[in-house]
Short mmCIF file of C-alpha atoms in Angstrom, two decimals:
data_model
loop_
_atom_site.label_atom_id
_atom_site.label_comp_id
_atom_site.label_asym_id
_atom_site.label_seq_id
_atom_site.Cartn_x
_atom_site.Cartn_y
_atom_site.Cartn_z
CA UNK A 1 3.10 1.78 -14.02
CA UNK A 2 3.35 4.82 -11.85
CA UNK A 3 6.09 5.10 -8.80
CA UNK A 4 2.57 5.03 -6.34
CA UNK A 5 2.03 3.11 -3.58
CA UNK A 6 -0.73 1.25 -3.75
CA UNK A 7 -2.18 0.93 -0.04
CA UNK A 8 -0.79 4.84 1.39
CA UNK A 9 -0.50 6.52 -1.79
CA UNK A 10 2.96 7.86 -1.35
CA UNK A 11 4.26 9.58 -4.73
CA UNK A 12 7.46 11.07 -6.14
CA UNK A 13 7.90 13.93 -4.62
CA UNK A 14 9.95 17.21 -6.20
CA UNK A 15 12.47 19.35 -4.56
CA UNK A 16 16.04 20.81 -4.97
CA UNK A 17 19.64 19.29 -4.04
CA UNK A 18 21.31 22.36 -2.42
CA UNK A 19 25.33 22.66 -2.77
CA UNK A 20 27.78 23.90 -0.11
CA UNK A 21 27.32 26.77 -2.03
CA UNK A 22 23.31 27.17 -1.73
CA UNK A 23 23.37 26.49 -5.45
CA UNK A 24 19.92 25.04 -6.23
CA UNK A 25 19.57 22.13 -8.62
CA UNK A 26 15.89 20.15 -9.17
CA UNK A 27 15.41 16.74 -8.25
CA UNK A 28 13.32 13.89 -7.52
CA UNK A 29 12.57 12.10 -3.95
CA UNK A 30 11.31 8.69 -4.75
CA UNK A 31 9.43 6.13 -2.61
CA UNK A 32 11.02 2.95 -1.66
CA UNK A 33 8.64 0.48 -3.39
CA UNK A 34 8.59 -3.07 -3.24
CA UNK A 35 6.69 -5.64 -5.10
CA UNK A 36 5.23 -8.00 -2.18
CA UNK A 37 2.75 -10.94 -1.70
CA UNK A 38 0.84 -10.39 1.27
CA UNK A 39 -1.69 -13.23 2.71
CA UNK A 40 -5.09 -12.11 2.62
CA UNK A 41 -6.79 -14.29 5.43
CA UNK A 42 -10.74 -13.70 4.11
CA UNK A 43 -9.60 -14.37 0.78
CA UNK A 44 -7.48 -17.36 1.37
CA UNK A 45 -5.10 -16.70 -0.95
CA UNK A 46 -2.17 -14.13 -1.49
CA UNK A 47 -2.30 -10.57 -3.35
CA UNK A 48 0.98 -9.31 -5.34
CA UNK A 49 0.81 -5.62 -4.33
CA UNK A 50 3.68 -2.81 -5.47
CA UNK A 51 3.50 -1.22 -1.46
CA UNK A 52 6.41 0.92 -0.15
CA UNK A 53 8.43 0.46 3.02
CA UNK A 54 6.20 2.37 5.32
CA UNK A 55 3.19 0.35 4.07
CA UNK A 56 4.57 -2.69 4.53
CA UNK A 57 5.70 -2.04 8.19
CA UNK A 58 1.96 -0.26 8.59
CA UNK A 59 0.34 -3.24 7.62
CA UNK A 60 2.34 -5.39 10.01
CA UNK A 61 1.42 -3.62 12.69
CA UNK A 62 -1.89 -3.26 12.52
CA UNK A 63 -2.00 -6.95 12.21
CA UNK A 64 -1.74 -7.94 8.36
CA UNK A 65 -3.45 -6.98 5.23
CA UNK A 66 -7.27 -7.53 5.72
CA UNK A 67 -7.06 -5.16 9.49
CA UNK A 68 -5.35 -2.72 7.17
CA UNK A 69 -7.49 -2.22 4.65
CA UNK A 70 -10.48 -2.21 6.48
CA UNK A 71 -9.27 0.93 8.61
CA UNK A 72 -7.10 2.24 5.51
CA UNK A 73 -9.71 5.27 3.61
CA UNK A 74 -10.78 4.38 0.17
CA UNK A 75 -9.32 7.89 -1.14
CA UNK A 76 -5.66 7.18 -0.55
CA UNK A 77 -6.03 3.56 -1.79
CA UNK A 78 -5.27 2.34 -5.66
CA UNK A 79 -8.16 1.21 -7.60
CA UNK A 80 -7.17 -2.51 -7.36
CA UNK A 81 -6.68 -2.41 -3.28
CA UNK A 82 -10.06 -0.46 -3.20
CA UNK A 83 -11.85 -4.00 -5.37
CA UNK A 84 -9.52 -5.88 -2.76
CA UNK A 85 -11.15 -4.22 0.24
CA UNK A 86 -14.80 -4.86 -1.35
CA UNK A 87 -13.89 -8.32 -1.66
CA UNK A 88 -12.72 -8.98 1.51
CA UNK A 89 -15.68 -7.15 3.49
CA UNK A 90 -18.10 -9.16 1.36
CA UNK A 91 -15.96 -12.18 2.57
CA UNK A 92 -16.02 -11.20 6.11
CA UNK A 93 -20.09 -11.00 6.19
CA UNK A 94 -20.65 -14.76 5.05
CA UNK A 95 -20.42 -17.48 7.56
CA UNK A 96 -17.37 -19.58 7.53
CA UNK A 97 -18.33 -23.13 7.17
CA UNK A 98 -16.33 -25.97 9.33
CA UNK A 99 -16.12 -29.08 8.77
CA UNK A 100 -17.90 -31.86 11.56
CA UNK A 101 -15.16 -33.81 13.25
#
């Protein structure tokens, strides 16, 4: 599994650790992941996503998983949160059905 985040796309980046000195050594900035369940309202169920830090706060704010992905653009998203964003548009079109009370 790659070091990727699966809803922004953020990546190990590559850069150098610079000494008092200026002495220039490579090294490797990686992404705070986290392996998360978030809710998934149209679905009805939960989705076990590998998301970092930022993500997670993004999706918060714009009001949980299903606003985010709908807004998110398919380019920067994984190829399992791109089937997740099908599904839950396709979701979203049907009519709910309630129950008479």
């Amino acid at each position: 599994m790659s070091r990727r985040c699966e809803l922004t796309g953020k990546a190990v980046l590559s850069g150098h650790k610079v000494s008092h000195s200026n002495h220039k050594t490579k090294r490797t900035f990686r992404p705070n992941l986290l392996q998360v369940s978030l809710l998934s309202e149209a679905l009805g169920r939960s989705v076990r996503l590998k998301v970092s830090a930022h993500a997670l706060r993004s999706v918060e704010h714009r009001g949980g998983l299903d606003a985010f992905l709908t807004k998110a653009a398919d380019i920067q998203l994984s190829q399992g949160a791109r089937e997740l964003k099908r599904k839950i548009a396709k979701a979203g079109e049907q009519p709910v059905e309630r129950a008479a009370s």
